[in-house]
mmCIF file of N, CA and C in Angstrom:
data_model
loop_
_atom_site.group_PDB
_atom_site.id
_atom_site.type_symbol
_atom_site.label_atom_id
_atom_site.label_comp_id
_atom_site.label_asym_id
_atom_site.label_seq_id
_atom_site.Cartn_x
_atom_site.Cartn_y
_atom_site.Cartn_z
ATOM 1 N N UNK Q 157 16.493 -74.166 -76.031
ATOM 2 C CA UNK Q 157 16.453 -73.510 -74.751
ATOM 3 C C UNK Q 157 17.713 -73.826 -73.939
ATOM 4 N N UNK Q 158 17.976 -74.889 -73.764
ATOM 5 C CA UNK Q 158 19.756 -75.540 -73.074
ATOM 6 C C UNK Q 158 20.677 -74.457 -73.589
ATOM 7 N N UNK Q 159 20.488 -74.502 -75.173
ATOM 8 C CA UNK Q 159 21.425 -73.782 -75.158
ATOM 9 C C UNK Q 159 21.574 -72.286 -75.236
ATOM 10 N N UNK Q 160 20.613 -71.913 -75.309
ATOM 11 C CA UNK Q 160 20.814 -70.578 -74.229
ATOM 12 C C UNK Q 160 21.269 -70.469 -73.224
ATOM 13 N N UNK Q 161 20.853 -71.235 -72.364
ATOM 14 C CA UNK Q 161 21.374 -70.995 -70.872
ATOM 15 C C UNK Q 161 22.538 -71.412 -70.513
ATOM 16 N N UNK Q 162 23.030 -72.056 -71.946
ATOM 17 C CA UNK Q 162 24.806 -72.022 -72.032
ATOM 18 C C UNK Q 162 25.763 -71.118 -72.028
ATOM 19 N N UNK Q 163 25.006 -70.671 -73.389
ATOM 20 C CA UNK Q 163 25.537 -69.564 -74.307
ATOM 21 C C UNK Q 163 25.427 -68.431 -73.028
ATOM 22 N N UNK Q 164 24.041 -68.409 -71.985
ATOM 23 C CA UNK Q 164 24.328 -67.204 -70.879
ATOM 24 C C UNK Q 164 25.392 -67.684 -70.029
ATOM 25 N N UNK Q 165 25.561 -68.828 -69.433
ATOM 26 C CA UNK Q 165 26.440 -69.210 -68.531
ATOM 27 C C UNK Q 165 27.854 -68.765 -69.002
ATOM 28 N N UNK Q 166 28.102 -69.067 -70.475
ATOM 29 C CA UNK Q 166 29.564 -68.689 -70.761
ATOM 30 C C UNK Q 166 29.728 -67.468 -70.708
ATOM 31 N N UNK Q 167 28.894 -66.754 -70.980
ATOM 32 C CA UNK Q 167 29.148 -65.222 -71.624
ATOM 33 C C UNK Q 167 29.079 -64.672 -69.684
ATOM 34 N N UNK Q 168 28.494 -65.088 -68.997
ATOM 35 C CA UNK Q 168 28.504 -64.558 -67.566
ATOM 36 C C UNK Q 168 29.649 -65.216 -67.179
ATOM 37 N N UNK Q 169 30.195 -66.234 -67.658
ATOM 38 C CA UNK Q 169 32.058 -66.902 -67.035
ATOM 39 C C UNK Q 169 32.755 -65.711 -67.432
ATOM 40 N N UNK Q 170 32.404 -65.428 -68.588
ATOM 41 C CA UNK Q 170 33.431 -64.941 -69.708
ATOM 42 C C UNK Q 170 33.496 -62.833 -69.112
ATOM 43 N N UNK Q 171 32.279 -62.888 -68.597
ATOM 44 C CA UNK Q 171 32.409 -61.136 -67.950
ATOM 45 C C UNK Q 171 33.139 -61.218 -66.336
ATOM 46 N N UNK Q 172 32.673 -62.488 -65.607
ATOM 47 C CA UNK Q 172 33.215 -62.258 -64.163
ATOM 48 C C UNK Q 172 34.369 -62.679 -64.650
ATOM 49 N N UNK Q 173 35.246 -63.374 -65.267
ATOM 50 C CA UNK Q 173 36.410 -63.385 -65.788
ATOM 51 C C UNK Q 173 37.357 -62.032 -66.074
ATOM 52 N N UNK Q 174 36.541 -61.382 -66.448
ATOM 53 C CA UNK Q 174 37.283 -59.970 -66.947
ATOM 54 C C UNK Q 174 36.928 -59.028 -65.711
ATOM 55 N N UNK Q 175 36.185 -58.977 -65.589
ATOM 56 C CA UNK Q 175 36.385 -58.066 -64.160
ATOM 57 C C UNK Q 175 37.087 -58.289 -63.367
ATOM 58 N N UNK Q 176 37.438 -59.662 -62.595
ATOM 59 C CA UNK Q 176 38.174 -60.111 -62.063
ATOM 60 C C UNK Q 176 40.058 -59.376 -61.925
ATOM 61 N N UNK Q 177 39.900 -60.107 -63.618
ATOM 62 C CA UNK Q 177 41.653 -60.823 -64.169
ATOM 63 C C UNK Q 177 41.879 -59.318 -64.991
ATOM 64 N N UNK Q 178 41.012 -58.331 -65.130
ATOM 65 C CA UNK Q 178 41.526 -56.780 -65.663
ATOM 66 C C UNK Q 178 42.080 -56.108 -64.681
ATOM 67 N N UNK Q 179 43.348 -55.495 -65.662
ATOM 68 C CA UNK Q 179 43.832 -54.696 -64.791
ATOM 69 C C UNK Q 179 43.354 -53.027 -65.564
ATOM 70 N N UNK Q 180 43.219 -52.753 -66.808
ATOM 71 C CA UNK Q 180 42.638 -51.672 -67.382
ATOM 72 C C UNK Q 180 41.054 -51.482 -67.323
ATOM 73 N N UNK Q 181 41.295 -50.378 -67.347
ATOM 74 C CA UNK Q 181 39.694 -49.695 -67.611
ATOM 75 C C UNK Q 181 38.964 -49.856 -68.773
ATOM 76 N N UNK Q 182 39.741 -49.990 -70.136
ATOM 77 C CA UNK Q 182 39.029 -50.016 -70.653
ATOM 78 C C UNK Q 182 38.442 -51.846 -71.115
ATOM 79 N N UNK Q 183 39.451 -52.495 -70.366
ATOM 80 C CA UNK Q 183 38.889 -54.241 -70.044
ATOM 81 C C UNK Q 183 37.578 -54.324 -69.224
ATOM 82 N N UNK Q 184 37.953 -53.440 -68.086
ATOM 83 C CA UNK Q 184 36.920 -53.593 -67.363
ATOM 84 C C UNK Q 184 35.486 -52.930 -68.069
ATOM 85 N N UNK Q 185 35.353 -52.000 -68.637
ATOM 86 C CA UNK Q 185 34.312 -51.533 -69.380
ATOM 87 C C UNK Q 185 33.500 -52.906 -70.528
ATOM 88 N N UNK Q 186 35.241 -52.871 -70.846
ATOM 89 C CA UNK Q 186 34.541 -54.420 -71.967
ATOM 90 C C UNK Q 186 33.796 -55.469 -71.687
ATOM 91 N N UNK Q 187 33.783 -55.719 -69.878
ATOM 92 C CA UNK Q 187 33.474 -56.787 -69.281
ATOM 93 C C UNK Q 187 31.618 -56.577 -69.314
ATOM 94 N N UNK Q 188 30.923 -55.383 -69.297
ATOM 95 C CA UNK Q 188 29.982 -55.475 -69.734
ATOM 96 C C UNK Q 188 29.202 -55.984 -71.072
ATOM 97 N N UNK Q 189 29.930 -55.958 -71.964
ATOM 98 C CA UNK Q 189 29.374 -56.392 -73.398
ATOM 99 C C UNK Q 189 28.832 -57.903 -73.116
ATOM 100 N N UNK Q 190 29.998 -58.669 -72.360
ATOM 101 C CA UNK Q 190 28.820 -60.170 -71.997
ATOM 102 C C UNK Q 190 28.089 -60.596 -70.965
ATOM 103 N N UNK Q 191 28.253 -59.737 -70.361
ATOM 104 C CA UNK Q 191 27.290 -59.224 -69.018
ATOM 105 C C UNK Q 191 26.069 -59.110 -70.005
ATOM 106 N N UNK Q 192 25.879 -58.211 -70.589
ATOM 107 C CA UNK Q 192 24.819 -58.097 -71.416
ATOM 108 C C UNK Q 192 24.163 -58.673 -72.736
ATOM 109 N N UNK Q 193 25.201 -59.930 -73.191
ATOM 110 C CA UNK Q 193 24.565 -60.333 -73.459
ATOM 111 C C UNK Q 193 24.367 -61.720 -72.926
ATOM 112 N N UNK Q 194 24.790 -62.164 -71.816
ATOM 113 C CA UNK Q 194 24.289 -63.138 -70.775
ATOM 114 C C UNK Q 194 22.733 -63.038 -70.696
ATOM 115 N N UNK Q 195 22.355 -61.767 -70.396
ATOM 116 C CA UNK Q 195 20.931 -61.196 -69.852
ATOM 117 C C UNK Q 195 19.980 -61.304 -70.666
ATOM 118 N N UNK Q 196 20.776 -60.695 -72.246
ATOM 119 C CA UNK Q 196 19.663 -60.940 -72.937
ATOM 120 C C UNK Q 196 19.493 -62.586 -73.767
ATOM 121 N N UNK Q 197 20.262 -63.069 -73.650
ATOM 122 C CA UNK Q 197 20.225 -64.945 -73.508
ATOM 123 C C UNK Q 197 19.418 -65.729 -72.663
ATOM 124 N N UNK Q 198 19.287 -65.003 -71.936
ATOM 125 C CA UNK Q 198 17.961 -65.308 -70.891
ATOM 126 C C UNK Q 198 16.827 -65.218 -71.150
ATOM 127 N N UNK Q 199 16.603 -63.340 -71.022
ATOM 128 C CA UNK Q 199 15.432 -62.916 -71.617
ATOM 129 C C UNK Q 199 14.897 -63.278 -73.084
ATOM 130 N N UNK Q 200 15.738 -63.836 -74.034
ATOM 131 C CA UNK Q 200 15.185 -64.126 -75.105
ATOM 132 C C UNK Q 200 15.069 -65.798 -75.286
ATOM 133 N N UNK Q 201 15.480 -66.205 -73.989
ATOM 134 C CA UNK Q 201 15.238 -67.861 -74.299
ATOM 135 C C UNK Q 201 14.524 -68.787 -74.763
ATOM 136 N N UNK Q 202 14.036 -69.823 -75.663
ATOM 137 C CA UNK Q 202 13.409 -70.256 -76.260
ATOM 138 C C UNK Q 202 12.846 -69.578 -77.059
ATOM 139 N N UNK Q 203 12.875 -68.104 -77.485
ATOM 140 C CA UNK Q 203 12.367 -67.031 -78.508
ATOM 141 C C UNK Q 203 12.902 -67.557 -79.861
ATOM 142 N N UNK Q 204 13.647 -68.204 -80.625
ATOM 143 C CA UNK Q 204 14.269 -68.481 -81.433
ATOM 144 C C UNK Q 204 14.788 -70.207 -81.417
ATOM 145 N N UNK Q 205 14.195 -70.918 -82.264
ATOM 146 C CA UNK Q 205 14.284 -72.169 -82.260
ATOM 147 C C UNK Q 205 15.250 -72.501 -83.770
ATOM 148 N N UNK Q 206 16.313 -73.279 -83.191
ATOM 149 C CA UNK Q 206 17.535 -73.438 -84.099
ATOM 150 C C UNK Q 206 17.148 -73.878 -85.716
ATOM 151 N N UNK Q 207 15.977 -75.003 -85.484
ATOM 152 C CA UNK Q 207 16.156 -75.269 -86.832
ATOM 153 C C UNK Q 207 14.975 -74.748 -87.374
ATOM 154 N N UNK Q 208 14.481 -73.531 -87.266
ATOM 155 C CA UNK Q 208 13.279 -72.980 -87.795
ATOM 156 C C UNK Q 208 13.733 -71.662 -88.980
ATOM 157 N N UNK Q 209 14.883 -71.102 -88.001
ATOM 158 C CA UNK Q 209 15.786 -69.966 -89.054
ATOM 159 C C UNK Q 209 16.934 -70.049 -88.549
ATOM 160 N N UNK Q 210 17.328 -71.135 -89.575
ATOM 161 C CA UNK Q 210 19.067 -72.011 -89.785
ATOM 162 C C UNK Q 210 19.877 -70.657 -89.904
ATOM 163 N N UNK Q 211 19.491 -69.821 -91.052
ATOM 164 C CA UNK Q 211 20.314 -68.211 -91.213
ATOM 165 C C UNK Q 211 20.231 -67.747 -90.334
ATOM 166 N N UNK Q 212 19.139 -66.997 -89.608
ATOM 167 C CA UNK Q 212 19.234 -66.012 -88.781
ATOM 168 C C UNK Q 212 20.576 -66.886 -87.621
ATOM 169 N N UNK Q 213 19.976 -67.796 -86.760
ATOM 170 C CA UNK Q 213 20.464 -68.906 -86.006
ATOM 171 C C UNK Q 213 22.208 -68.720 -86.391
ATOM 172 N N UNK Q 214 22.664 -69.104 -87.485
ATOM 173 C CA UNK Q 214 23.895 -69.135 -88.187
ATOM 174 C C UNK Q 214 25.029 -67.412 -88.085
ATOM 175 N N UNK Q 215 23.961 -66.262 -88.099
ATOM 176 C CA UNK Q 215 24.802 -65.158 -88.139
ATOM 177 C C UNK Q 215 24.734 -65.157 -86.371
ATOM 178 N N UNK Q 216 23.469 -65.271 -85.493
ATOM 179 C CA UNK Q 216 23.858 -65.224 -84.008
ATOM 180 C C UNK Q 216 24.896 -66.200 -83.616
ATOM 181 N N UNK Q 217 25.012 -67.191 -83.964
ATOM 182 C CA UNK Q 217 26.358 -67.821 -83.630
ATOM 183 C C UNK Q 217 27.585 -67.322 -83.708
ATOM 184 N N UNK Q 218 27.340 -66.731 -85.298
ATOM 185 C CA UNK Q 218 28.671 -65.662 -85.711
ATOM 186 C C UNK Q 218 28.805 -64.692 -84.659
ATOM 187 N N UNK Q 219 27.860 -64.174 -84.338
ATOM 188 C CA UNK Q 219 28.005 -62.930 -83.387
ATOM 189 C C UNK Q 219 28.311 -63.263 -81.865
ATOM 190 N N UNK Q 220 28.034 -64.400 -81.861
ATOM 191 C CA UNK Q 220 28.500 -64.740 -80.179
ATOM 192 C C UNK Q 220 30.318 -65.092 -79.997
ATOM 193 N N UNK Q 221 30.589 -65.767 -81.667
ATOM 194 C CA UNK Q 221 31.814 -65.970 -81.439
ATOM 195 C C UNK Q 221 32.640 -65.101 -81.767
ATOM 196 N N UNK Q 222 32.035 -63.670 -82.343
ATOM 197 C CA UNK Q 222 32.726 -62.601 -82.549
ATOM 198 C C UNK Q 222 32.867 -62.015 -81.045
ATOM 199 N N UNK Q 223 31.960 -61.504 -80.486
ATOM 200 C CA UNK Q 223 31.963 -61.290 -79.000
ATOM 201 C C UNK Q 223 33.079 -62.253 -78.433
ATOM 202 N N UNK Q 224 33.197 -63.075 -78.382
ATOM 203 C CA UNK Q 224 34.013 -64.096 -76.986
ATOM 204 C C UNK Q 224 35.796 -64.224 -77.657
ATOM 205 N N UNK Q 225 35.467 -63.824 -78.905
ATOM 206 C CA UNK Q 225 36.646 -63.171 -79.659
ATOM 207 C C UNK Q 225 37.635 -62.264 -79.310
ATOM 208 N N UNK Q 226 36.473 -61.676 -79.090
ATOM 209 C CA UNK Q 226 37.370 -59.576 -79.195
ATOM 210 C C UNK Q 226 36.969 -59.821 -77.316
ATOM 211 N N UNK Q 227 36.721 -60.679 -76.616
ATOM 212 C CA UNK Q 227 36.953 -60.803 -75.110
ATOM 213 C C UNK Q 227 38.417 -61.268 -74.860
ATOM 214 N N UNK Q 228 38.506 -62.152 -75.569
ATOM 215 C CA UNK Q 228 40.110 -62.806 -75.341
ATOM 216 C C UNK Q 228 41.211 -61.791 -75.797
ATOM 217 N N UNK Q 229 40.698 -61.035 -76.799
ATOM 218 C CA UNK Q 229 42.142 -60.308 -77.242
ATOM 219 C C UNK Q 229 42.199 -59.525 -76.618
ATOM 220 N N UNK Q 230 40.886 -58.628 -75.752
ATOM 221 C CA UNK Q 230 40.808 -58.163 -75.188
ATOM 222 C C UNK Q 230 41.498 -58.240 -73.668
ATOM 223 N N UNK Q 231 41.587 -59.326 -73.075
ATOM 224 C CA UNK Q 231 42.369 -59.835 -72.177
ATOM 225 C C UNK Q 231 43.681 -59.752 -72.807
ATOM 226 N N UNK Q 232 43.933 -60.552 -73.769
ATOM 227 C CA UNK Q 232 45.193 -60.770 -73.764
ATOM 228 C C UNK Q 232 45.945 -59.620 -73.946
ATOM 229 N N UNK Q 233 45.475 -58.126 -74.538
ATOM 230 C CA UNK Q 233 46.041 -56.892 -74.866
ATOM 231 C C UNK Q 233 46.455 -56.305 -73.615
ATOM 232 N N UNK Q 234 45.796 -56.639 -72.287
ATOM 233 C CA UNK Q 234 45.416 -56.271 -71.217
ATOM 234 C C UNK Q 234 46.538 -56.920 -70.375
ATOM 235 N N UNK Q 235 46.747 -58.241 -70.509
ATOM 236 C CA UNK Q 235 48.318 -58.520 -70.085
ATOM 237 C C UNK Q 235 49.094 -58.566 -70.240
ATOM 238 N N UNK Q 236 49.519 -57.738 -72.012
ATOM 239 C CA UNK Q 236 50.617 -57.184 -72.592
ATOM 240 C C UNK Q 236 50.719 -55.805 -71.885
ATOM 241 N N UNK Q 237 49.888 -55.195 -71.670
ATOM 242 C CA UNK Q 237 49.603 -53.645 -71.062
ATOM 243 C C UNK Q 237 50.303 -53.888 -69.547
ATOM 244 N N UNK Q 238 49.998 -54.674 -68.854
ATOM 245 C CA UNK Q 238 50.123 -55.003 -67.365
ATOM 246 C C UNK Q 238 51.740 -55.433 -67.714
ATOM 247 N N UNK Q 239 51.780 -56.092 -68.428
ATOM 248 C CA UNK Q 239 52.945 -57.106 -67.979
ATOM 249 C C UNK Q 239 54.515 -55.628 -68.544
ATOM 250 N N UNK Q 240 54.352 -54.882 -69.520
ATOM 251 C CA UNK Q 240 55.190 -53.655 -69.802
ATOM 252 C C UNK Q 240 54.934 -52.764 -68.806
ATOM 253 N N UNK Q 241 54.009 -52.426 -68.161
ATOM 254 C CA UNK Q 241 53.979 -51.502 -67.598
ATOM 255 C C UNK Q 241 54.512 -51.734 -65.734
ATOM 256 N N UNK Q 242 54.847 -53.179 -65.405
ATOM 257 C CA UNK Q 242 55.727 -53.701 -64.535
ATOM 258 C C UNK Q 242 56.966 -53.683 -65.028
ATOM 259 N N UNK Q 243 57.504 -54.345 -66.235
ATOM 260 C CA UNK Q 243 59.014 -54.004 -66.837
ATOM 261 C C UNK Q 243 59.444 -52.600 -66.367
ATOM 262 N N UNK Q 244 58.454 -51.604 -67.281
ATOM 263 C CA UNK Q 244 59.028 -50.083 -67.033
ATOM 264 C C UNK Q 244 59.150 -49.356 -65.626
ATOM 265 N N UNK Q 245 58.194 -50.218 -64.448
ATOM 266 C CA UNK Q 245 58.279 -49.801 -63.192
ATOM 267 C C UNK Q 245 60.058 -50.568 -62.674
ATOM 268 N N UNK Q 246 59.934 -51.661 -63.430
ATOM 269 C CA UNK Q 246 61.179 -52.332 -62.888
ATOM 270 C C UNK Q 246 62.865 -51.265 -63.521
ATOM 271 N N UNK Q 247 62.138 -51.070 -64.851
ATOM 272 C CA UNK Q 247 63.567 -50.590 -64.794
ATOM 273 C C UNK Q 247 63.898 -49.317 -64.363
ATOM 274 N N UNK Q 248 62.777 -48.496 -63.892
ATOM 275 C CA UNK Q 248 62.536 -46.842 -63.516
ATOM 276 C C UNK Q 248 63.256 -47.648 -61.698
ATOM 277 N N UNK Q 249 63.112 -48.263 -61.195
ATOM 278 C CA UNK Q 249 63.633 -48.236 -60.041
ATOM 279 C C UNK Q 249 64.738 -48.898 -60.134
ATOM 280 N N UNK Q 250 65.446 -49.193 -60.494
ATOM 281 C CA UNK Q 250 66.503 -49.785 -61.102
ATOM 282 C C UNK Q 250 67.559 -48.753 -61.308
ATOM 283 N N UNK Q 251 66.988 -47.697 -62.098
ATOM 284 C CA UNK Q 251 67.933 -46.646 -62.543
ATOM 285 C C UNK Q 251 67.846 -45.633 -61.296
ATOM 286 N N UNK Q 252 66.485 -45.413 -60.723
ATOM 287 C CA UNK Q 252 66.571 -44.701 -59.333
ATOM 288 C C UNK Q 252 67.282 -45.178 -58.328
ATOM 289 N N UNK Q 253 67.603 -46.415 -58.201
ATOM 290 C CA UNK Q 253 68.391 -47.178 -57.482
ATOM 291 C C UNK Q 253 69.790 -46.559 -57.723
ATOM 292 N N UNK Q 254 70.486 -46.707 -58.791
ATOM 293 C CA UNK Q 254 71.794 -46.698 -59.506
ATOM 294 C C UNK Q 254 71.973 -44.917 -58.914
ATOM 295 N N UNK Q 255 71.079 -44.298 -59.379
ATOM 296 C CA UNK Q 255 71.182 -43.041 -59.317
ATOM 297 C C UNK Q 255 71.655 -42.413 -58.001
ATOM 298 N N UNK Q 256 70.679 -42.892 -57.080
ATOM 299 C CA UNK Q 256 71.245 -42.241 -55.489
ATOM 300 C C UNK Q 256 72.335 -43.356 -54.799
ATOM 301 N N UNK Q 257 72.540 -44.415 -55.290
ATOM 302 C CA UNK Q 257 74.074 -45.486 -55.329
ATOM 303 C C UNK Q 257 75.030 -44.070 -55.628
ATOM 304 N N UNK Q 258 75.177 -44.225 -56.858
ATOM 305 C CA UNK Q 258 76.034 -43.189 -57.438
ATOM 306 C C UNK Q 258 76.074 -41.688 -56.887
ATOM 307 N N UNK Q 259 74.987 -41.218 -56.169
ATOM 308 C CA UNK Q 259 75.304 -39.719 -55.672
ATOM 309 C C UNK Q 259 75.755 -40.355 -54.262
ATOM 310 N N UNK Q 260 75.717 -40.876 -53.845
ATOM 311 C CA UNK Q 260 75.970 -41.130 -52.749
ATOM 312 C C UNK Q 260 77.381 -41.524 -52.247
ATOM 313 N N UNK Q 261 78.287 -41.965 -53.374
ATOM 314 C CA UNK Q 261 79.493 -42.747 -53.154
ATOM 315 C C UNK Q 261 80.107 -40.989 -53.720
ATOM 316 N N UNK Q 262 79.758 -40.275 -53.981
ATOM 317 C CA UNK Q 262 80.487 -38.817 -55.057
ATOM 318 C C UNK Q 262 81.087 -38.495 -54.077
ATOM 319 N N UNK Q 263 82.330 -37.704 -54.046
ATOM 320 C CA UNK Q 263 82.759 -36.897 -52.598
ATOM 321 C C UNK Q 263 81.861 -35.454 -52.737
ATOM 322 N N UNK Q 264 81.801 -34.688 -51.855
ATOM 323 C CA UNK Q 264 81.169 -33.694 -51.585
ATOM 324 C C UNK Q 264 82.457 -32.581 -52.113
ATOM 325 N N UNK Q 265 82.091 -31.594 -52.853
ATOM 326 C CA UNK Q 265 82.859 -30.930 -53.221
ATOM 327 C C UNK Q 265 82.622 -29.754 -52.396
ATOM 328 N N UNK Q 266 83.911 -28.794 -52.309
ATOM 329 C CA UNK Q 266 83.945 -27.624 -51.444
ATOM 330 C C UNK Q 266 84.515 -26.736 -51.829
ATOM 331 N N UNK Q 267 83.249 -25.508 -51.535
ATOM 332 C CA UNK Q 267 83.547 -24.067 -52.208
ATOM 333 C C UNK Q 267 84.966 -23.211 -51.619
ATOM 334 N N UNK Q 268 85.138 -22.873 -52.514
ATOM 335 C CA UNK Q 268 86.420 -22.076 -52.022
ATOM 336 C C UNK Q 268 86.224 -20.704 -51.218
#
């Protein structure tokens, strides 16, 4: 039973974490998967006693650390996404910068 209400506590760190610290949509969408299964870590608490079905017990572990898995890469894809998509704002104003620099210093030419 403890550790359920671990396994919910992390998985509810692990969603207000991503809602938070996302800057994409589709992070933020992801942030439900341990939202939900926080809830059902709850609702199924003490339903399943560790050393009664070592297997079953053994693949839900697998599956929790697959979940908290594909959360992190999930983040971390998410501040590769953020962190290029500031570069490309940086260098788009950069060159808009240069650009009206440069029209600006041009002499004005005159029609004959």
């Amino acid at each position: 039973m403890i550790f359920s209400v671990v396994a919910a506590a992390v998985f509810g760190a692990v969603s207000l974490y991503m809602i938070t610290a996302a800057k994409c949509t589709v992070t933020h969408r992801m942030a439900w998967i341990p939202l939900s299964m926080a809830a059902m870590e709850l609702a199924m608490c003490d339903v399943l006693e560790m050393g009664e079905y070592p297997v079953l017990t053994a693949v839900l572990m697998l599956c929790r650390l697959t979940v908290l898995a594909c959360c992190a890469l999930s983040m971390k894809r998410d501040a590769a996404v953020a962190r290029n998509r500031r570069r490309r704002r940086e260098v788009w104003r950069r060159v808009a910068y240069d650009m009206t620099a440069e029209l600006q210093t041009m002499p004005a030419e005159r029609c004959a």
